[in-house]
PDB file of C-alpha atoms in Angstrom:
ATOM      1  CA  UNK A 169      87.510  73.934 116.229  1.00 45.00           C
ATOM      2  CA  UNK A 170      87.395  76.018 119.066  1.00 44.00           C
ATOM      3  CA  UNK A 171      88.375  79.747 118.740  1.00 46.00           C
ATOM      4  CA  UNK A 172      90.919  80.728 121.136  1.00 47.00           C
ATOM      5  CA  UNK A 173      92.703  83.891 121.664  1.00 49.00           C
ATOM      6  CA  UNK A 174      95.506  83.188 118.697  1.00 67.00           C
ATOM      7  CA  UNK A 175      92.213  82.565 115.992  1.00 75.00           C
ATOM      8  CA  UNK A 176      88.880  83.657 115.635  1.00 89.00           C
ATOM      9  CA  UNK A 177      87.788  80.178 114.367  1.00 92.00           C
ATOM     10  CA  UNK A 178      87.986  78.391 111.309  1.00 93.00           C
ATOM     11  CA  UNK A 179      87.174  80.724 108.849  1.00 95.00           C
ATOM     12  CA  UNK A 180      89.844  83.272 110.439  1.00 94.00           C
ATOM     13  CA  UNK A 181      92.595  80.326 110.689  1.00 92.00           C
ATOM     14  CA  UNK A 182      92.409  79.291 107.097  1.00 93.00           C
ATOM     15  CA  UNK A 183      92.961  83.112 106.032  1.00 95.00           C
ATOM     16  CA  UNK A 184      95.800  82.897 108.134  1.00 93.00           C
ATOM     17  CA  UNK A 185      97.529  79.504 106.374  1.00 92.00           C
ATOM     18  CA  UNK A 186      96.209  81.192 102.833  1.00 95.00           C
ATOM     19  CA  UNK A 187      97.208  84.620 103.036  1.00 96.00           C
ATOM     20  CA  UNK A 188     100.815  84.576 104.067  1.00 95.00           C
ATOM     21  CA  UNK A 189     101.384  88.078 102.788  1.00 95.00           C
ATOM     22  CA  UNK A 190      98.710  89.464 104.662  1.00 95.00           C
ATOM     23  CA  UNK A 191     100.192  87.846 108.131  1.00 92.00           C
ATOM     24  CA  UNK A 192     102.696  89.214 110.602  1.00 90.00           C
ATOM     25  CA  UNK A 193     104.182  87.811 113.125  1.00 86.00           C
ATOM     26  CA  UNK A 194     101.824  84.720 112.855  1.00 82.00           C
ATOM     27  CA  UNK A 195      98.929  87.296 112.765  1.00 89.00           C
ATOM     28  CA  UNK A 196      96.281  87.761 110.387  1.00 93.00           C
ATOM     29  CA  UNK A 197      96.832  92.107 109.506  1.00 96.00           C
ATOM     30  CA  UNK A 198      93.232  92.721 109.652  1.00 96.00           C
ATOM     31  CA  UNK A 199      93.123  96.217 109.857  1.00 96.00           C
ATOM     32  CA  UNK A 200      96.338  97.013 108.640  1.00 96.00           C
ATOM     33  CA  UNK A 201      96.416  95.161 105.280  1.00 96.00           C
ATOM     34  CA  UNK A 202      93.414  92.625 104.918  1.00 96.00           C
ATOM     35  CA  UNK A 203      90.914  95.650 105.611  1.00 97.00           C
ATOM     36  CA  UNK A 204      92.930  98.276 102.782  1.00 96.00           C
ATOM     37  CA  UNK A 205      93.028  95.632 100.193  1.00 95.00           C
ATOM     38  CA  UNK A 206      88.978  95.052 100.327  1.00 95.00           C
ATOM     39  CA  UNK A 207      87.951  98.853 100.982  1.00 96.00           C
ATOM     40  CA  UNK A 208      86.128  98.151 103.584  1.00 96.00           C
ATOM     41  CA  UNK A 209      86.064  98.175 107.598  1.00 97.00           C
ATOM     42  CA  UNK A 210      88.354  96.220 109.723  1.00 96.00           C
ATOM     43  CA  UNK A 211      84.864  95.357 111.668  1.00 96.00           C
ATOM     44  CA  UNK A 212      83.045  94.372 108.285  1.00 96.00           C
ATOM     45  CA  UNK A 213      86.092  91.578 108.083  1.00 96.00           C
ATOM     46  CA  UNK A 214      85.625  90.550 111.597  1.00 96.00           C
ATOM     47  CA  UNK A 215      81.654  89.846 111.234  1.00 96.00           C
ATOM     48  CA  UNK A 216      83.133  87.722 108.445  1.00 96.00           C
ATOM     49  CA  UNK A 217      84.847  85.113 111.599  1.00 96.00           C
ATOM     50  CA  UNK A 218      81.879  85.726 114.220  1.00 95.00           C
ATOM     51  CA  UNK A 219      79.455  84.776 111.450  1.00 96.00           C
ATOM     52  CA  UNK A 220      81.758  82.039 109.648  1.00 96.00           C
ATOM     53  CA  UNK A 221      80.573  83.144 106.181  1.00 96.00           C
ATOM     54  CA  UNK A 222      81.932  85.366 103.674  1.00 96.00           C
ATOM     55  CA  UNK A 223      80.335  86.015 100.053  1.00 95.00           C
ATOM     56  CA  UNK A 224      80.996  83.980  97.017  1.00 95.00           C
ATOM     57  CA  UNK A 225      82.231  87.465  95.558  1.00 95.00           C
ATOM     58  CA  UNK A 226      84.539  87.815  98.572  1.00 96.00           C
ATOM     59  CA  UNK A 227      85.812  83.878  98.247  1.00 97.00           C
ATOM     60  CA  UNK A 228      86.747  84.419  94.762  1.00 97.00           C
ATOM     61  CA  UNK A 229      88.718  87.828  95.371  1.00 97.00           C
ATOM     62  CA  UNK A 230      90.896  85.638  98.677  1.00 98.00           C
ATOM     63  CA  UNK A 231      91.418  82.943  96.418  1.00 97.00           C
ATOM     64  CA  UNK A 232      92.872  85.209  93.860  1.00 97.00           C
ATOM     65  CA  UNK A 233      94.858  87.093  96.586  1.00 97.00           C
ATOM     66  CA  UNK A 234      95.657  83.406  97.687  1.00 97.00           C
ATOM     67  CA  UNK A 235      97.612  81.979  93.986  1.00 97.00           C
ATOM     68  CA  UNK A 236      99.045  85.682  94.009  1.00 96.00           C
ATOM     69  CA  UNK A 237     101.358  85.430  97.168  1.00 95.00           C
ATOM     70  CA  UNK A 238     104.363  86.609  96.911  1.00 94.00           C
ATOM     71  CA  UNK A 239     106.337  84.978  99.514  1.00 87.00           C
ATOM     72  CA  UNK A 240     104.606  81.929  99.876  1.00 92.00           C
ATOM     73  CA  UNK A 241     105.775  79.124 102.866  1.00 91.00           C
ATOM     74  CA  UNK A 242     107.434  75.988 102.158  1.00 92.00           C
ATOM     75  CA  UNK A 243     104.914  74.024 104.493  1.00 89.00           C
ATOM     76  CA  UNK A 244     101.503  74.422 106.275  1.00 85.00           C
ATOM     77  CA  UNK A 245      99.975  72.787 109.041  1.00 79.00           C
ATOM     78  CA  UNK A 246      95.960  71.215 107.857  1.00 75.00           C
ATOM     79  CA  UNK A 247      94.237  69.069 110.030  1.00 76.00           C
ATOM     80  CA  UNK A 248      97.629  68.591 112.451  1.00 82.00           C
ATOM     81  CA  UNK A 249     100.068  67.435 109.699  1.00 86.00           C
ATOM     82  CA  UNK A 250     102.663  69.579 107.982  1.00 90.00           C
ATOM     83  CA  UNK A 251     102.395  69.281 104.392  1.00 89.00           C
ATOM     84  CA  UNK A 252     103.501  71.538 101.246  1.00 93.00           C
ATOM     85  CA  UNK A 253     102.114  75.007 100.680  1.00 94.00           C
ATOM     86  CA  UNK A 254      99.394  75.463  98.576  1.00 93.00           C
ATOM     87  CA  UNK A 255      96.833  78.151  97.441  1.00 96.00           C
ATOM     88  CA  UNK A 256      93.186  78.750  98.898  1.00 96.00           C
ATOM     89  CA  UNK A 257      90.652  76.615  96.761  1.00 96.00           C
ATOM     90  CA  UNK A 258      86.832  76.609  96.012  1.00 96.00           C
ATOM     91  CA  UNK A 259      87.043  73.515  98.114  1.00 96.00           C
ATOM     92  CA  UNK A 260      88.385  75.278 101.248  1.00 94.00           C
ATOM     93  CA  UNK A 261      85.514  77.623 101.445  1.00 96.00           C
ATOM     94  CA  UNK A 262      83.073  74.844 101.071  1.00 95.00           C
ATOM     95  CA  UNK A 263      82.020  75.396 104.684  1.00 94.00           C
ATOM     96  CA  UNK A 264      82.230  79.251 105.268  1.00 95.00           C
ATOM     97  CA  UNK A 265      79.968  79.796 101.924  1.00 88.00           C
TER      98      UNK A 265
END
């Protein structure tokens, strides 16, 4: 995938399908709520996408923030097909690990 000016890449664009509550407007609230809720700097988050990597610590705690959604969507668009809403998995992360 190429990153354009709506994602930051991959790892960035499955945050964005797997944290509904932490997206507004179709944008992922980095510094605004994604930041708050790990205590740590909007810019620490953003490494996260230029880097595509993110702990196994940090996987676990966005998977749990993941089957905790509140208002979760009815559908999601993976790999160009619309199909039911579902949690972040292990299996999701397998590349950003």
């Amino acid at each position: 995938m190429t990153k354009t000016p709506e994602t930051l890449g991959p790892l960035h664009e499955l945050l964005i399908r797997g944290l509904p509550d932490f997206v507004d407007n179709g944008t992922l609230d980095v510094k605004g709520k994604l930041a708050p809720h790990f205590a740590i700097s909007y810019q620490a988050i953003y490494k996260w996408f230029e880097r595509e990597r993110v702990s196994a610590r940090r996987m676990h705690d966005l998977i749990n923030m993941s089957e905790a959604t509140k208002n979760p969507p009815e559908t999601m668009i993976v790999e160009g097909k619309e199909v039911p809403w579902a949690p972040l998995t292990m299996k999701d992360f397998a590349s950003f690990i």
